[in-house]
Coordinates of C-alpha atoms in Angstrom, one line a residue:
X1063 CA -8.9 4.0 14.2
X1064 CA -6.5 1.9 12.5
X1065 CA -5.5 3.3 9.1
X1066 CA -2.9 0.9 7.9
X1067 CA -4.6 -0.9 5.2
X1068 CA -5.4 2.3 3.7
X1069 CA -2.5 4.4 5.0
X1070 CA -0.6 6.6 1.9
X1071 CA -0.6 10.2 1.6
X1072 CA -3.8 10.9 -0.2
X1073 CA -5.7 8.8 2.2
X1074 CA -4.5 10.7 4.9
X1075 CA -4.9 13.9 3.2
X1076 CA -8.7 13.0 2.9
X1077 CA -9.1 11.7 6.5
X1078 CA -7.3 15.2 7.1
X1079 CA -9.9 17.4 4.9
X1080 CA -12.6 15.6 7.1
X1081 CA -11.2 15.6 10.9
X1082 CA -11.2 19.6 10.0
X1083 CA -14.9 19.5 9.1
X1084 CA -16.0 17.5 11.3
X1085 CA -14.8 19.6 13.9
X1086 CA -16.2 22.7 12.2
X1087 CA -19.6 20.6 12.3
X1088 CA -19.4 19.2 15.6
X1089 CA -19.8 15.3 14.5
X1090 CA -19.9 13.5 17.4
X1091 CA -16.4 11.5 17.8
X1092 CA -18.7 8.3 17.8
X1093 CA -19.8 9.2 14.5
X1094 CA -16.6 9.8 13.3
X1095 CA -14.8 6.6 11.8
X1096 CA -18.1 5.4 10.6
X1097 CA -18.3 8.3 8.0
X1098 CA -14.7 7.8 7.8
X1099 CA -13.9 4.1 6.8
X1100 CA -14.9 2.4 3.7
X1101 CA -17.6 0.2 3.7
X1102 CA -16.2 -2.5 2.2
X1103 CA -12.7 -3.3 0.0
X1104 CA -11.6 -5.6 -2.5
X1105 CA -8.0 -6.5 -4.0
X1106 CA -7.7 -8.8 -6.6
X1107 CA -4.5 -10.2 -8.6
X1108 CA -5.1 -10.0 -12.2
X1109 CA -3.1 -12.7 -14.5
X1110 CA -2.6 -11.5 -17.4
X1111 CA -1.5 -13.3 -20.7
X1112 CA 0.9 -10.7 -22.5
X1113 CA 1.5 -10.6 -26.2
X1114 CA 5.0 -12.1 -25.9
X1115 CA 3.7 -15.2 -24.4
X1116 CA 4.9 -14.2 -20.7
X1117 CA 2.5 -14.4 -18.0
X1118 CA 2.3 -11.1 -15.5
X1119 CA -0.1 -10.5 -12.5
X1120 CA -0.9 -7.2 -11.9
X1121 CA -2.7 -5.9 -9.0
X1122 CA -6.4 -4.7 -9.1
X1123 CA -8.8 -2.8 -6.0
X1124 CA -12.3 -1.3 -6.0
X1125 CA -13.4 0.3 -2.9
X1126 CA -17.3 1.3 -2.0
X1127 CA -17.1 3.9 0.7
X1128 CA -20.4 4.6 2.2
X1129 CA -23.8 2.2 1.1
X1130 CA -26.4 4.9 2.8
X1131 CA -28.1 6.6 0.2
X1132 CA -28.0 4.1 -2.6
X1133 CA -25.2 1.7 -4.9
X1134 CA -21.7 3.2 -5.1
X1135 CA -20.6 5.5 -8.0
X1136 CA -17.0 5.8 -8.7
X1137 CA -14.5 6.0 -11.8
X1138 CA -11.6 2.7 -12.7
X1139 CA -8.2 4.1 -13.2
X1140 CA -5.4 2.8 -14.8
X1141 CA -2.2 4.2 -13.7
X1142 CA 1.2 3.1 -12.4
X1143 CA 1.1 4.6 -9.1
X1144 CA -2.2 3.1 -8.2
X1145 CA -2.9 2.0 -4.5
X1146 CA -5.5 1.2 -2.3
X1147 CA -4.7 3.6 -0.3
X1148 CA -5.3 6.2 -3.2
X1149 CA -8.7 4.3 -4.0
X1150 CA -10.0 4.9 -0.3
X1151 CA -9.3 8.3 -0.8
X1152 CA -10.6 8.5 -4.1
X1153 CA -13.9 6.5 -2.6
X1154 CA -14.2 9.1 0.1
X1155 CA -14.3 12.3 -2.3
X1156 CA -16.7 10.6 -4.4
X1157 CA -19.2 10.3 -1.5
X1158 CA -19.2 14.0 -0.7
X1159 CA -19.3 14.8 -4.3
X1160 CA -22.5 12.6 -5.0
X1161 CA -24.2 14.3 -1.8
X1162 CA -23.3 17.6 -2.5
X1163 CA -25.0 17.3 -5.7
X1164 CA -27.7 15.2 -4.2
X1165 CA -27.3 12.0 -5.9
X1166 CA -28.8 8.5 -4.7
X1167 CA -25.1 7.4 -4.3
X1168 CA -22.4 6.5 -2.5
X1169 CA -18.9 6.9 -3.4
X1170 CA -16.9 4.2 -4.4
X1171 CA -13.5 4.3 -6.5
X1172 CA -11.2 1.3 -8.4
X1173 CA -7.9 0.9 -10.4
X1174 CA -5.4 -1.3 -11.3
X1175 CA -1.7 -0.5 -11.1
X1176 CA -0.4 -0.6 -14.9
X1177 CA 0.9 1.8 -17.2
X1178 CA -1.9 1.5 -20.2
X1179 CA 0.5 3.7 -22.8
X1180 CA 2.7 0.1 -22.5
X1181 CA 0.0 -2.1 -22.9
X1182 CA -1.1 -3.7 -26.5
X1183 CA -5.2 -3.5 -27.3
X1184 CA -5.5 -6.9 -26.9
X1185 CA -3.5 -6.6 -23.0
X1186 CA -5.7 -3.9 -22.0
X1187 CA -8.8 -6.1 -23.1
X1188 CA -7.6 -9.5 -21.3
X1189 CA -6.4 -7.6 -18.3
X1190 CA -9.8 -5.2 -18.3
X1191 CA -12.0 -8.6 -18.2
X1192 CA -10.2 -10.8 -15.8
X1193 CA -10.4 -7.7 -13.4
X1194 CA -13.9 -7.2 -14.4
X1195 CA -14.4 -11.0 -13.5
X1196 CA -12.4 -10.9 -10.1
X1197 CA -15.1 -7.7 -9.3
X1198 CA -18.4 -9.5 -10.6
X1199 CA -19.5 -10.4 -7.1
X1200 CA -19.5 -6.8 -5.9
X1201 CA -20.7 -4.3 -8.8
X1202 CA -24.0 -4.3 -9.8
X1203 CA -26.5 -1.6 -11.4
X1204 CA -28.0 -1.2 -7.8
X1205 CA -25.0 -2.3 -5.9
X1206 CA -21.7 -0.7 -8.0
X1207 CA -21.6 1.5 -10.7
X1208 CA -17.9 2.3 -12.5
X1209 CA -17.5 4.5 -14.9
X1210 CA -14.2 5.7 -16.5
X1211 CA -11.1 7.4 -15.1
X1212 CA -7.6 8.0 -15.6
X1213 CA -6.2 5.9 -17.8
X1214 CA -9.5 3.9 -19.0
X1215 CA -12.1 5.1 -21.3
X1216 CA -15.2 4.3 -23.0
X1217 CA -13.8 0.9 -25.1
X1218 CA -12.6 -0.6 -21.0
X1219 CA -16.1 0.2 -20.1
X1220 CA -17.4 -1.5 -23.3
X1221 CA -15.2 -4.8 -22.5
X1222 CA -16.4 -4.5 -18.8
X1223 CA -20.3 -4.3 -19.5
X1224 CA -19.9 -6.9 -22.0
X1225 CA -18.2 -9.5 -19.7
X1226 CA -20.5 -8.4 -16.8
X1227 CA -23.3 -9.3 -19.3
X1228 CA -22.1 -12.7 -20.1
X1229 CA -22.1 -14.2 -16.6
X1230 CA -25.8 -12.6 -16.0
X1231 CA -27.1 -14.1 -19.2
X1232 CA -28.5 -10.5 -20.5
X1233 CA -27.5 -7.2 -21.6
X1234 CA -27.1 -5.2 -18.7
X1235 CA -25.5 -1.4 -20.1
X1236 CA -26.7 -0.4 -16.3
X1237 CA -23.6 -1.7 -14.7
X1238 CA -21.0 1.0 -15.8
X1239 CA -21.3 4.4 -17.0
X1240 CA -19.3 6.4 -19.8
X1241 CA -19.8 3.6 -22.1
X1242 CA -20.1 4.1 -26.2
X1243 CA -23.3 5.4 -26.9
X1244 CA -24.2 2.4 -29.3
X1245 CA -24.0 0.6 -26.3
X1246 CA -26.4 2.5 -24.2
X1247 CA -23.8 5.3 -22.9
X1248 CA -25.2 8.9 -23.0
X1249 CA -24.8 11.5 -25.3
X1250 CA -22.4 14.3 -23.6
X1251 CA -21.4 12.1 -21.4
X1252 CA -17.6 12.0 -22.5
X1253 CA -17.6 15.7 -22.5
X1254 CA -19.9 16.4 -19.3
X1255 CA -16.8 17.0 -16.8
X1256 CA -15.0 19.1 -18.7
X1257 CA -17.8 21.1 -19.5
X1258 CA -19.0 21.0 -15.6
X1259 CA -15.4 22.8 -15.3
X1260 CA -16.1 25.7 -17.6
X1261 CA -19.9 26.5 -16.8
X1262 CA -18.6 26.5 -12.9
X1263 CA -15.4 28.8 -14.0
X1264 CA -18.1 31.1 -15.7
X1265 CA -20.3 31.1 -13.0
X1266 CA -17.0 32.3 -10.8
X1267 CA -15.9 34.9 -13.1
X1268 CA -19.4 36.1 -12.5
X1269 CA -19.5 36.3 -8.8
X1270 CA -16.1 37.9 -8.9
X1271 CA -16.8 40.5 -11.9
X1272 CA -14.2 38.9 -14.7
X1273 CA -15.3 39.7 -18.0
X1274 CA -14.3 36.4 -20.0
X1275 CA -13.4 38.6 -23.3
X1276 CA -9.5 38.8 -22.2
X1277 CA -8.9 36.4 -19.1
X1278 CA -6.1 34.0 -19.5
X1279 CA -6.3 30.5 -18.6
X1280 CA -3.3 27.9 -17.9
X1281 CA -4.5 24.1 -17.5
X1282 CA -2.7 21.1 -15.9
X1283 CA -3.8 18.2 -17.8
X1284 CA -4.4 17.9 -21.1
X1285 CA -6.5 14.7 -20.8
X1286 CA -10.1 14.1 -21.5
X1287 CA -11.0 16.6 -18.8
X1288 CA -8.7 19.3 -19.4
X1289 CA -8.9 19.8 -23.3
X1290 CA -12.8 20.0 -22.9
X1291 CA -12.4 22.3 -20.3
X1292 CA -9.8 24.4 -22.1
X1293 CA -12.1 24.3 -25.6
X1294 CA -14.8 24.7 -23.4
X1295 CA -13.2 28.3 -21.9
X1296 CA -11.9 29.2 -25.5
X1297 CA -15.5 29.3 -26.3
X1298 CA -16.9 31.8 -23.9
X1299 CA -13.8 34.0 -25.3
X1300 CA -11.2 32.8 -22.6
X1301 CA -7.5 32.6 -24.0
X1302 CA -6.0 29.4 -22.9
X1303 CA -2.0 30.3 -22.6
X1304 CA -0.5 27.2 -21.1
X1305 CA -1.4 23.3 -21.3
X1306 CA 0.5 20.0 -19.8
X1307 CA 0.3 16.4 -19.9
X1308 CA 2.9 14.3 -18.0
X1309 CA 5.9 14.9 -20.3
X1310 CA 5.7 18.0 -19.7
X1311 CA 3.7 21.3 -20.7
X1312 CA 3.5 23.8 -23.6
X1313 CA 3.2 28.3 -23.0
X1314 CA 2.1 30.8 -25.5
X1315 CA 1.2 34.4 -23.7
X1316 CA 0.0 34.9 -27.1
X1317 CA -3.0 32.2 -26.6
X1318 CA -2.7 28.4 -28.0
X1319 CA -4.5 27.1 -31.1
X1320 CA -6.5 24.5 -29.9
X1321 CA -7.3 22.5 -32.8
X1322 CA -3.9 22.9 -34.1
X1323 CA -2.7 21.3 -30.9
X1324 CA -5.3 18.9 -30.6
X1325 CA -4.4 17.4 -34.0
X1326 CA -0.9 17.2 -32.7
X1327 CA -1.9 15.2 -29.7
X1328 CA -3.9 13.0 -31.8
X1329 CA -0.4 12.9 -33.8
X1330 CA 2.0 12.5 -31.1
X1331 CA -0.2 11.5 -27.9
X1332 CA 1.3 14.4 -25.9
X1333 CA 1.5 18.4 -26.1
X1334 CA 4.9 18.2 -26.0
X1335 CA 7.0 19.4 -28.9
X1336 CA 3.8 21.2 -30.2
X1337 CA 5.5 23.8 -32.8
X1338 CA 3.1 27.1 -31.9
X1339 CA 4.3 27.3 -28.1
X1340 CA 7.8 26.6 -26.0
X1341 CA 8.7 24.7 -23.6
X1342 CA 7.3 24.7 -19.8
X1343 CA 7.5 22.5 -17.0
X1344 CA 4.4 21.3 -14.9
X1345 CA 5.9 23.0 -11.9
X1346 CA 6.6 25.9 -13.8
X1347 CA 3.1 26.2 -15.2
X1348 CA 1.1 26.4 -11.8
X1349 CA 2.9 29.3 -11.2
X1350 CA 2.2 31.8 -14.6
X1351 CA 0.5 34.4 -14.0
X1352 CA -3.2 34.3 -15.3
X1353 CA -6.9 35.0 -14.1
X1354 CA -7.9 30.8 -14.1
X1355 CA -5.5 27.7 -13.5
X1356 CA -7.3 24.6 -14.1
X1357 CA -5.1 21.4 -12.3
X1358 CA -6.9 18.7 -13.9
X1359 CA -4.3 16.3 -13.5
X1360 CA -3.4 14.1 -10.9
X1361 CA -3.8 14.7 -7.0
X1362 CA -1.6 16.2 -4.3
X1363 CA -0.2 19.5 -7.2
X1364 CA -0.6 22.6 -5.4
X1365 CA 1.3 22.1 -2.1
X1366 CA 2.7 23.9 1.3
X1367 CA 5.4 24.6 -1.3
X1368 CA 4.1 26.5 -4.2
X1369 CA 0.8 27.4 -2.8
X1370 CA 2.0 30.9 -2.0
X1371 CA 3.4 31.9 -5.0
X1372 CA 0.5 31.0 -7.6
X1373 CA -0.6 33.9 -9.5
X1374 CA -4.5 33.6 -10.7
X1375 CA -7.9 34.7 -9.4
X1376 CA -9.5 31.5 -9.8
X1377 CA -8.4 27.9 -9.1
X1378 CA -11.0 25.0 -10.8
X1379 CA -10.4 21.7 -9.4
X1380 CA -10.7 19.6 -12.4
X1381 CA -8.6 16.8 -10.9
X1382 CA -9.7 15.3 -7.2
X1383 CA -7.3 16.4 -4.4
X1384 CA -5.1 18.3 -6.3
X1385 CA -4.6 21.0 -3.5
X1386 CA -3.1 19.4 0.1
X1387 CA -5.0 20.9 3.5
X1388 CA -1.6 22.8 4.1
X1389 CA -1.8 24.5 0.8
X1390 CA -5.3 25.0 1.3
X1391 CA -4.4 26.8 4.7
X1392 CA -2.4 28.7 2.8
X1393 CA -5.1 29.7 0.1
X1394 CA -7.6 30.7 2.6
X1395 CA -4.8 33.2 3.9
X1396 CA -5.2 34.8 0.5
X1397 CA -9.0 35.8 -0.8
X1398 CA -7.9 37.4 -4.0
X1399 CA -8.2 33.5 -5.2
X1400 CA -11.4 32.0 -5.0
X1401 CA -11.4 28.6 -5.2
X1402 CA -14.2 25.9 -7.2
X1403 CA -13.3 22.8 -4.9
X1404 CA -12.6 19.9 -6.4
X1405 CA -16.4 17.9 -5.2
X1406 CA -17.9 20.8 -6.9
X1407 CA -15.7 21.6 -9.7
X1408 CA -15.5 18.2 -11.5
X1409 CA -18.9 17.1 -10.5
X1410 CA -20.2 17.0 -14.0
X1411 CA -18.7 13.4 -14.7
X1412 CA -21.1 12.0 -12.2
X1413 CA -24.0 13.9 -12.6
X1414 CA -24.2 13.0 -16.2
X1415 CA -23.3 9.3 -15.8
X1416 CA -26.2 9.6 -13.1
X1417 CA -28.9 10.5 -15.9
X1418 CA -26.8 7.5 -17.7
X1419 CA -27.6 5.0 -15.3
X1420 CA -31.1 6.6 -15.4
X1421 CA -31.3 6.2 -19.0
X1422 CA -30.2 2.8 -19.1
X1423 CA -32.9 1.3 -16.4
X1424 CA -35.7 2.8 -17.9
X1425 CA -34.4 2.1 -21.8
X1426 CA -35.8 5.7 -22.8
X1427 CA -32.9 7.8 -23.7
X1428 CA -32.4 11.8 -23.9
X1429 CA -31.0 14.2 -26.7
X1430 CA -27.5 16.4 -25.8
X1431 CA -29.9 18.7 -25.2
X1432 CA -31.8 17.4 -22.5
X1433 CA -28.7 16.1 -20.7
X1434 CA -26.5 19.9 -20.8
X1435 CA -29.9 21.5 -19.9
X1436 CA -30.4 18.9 -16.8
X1437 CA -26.5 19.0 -16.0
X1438 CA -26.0 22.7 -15.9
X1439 CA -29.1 23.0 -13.7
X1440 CA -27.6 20.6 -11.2
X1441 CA -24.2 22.3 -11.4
X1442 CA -26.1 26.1 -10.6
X1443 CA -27.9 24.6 -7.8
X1444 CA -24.9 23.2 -6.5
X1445 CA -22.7 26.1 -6.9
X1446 CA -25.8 28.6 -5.2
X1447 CA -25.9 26.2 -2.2
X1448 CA -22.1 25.8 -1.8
X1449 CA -21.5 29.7 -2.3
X1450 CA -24.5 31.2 -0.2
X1451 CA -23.1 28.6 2.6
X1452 CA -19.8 30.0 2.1
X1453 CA -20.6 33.4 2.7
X1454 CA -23.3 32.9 6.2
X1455 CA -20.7 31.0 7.7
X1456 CA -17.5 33.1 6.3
X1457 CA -15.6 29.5 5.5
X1458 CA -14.0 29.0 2.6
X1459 CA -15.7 27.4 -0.8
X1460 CA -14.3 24.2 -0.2
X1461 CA -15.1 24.0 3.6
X1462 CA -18.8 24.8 2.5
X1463 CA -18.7 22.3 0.2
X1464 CA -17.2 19.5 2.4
X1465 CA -19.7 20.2 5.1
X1466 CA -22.9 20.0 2.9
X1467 CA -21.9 16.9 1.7
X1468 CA -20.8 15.1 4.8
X1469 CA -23.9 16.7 6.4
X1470 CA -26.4 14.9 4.4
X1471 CA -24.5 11.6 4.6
X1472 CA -24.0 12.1 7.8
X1473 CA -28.0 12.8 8.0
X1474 CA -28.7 9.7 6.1
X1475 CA -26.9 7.5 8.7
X1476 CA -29.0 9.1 11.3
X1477 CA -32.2 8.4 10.0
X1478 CA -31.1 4.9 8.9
X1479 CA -29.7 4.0 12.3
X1480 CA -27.3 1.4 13.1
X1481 CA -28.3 -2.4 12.6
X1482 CA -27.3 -4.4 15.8

């Protein structure tokens, strides 16, 4: 299989994470690079009139993994080191994720390499709908569903519904998710992540006996998903010690006051030089001592290097691939830390942009209610299935996790066939 077009370190890392199951399952090697590949790729140049009256072209992807079960699902980021390599990957785990939770998708992921903080309003809105044009003839609400990601948020997804809408003739709030509710977004929808996080770390601290009045929790990431994760665990009584962001991270044994340092995010846009903690770097962080750690940042954090020397009981996966296959090797060496994989752990995002989508195509929308109730039943089932097929095969959560997934894809192909 040739992997150049996609070849970068996270791609490889995901065609790594499923060469091991597939070998634990027995795919058939024929099967192989047709579960593997993406389904289809695009990658656009994006001209872009800055405020300064220069012209720049930035570059633009969207990737749809597997078409099996349904329209691909998958989150638009806006970062600097976007590639499509990092897309594919991202496209891949999105699959699993959707099948381990049994939705009607498949995964697909997009981005555009920019650095938002050091764009205007009016650059991220021209850049946002000349990529949303450049992408028109592959999303769709049954072909290509994006929703939000790093670096975008529900306004990108307003702009991108809205020029979507103008070249159909119609309102159509089906084609992305995580849009403003006004607009036809769901209620807990921004939150649903970060809340997936928490309910799945409670569940854990369940199965493992940890009473929350007490624990300490340290989280990488103080973005959408992390701070509603950490205000999440504050909640159920869990002290939240450390945070970080990319500038760096803040540590207070004593426990952080979260609104206090919300407000001084909203201030500042960072944790950083928040006046109730000191100083700590990201590396630094993973490695405190505490019963949860939360890396909800990027991918590719805990690593062959630092792997062994992390000190908690419980790792949640609130980013995708934060933890490499040699670090997981490692962590399966040690079961005082039980692991929520990252296709379980952050699968709230997508299960609630699901009922979304839902919402939108049959105009009939739910209270908060409704949509935690319906979202924390999906995330038990989930976690039941992944942990009782953990334990009769003695493989680790994530293993368990990866296999059910790529099982019912897998499954789905089968019973689809291949068209001559």
């Amino acid at each position: 299989m040739n992997l150049h077009l996609y070849d970068s370190p996270t791609f490889r890392m995901a065609c790594q994470q499923f060469d091991l199951v597939a070998d634990f399952m027995n795919i058939p090697e024929s099967a192989r690079d047709r579960l593997k590949m993406p389904k289809r790729s695009l990658s656009v140049s994006i001209p872009v009139n800055m405020d300064d009256g220069s012209t720049k072209v930035f570059m633009g992807y969207r990737v749809q993994h597997h078409l099996t079960l349904g329209p691909t699902k998958g989150g638009i980021r806006y970062h600097p080191d976007v590639t499509i390599g990092e897309v594919a990957a991202l496209a891949m785990w999105m699959s699993w994720k959707c099948a381990l939770v049994g939705l009607p998708y498949g995964g697909a992921k997009g981005g555009v390499t920019c650095d938002p903080r050091t764009l205007s309003n009016g650059e991220l809105e021209r850049l946002t709908r000349r990529y949303t044009q450049e992408l028109i003839p592959v999303i769709g609400p049954q072909v290509d569903i994006p929703a939000p990601d790093v670096g975008t948020n529900e306004q990108i997804m307003a702009w991108i519904m809205d020029t979507y809408s103008l070249q159909i003739g119609h309102a159509v709030p089906g084609v992305v998710t995580g849009k403003p509710v006004l607009l036809g977004g769901s209620l807990g929808r921004r939150e649903a992540t970060g809340r997936g996080v928490a309910y799945l770390v409670s569940r854990a601290m369940d199965t493992l006996g940890i009473q929350a009045q007490g624990a300490t929790a340290v989280v990488q990431g103080y973005g959408n998903v992390g701070s509603v994760a950490a205000l999440s665990m504050a909640k159920q009584g869990i002290k939240i010690i450390a945070v970080s962001d990319a500038f760096g991270g803040i540590y207070n044994p004593n426990g952080l006051e979260l609104n206090q340092l919300d407000a001084h995010v909203a201030a500042t846009r960072s944790v950083v030089g928040y006046a109730g903690a000191e100083p700590i770097t990201n590396e630094e962080l993973l490695l405190l001592p505490c019963d949860i750690l939360v890396p909800a940042a990027l991918e590719r954090q805990i690593t062959e290097e630092n792997a062994s020397k992390i000190q908690c009981r419980i790792i949640a996966e609130g980013a995708n691939g934060p933890t490499t296959p040699e670090a997981d090797a490692i962590l399966t060496q040690r079961p005082e830390i039980f692991v929520i994989p990252d296709i379980l752990c952050n699968s709230g995002g997508v299960i609630v942009s699901y009922f979304e989508w839902v919402q939108d195509l049959q105009s009939f929308f739910w209270s908060e209610c409704e949509v935690l109730d319906k979202l924390f039943r999906l995330l038990e089932q989930s976690y039941m299935q992944t942990l009782n097929h953990s334990r009769k095969h003695n493989i680790s959560m994530r293993f368990a996790a990866l296999s059910l997934g790529i099982k019912r894809v897998y499954d789905a192909k089968s019973l689809r066939g291949l068209y001559p």
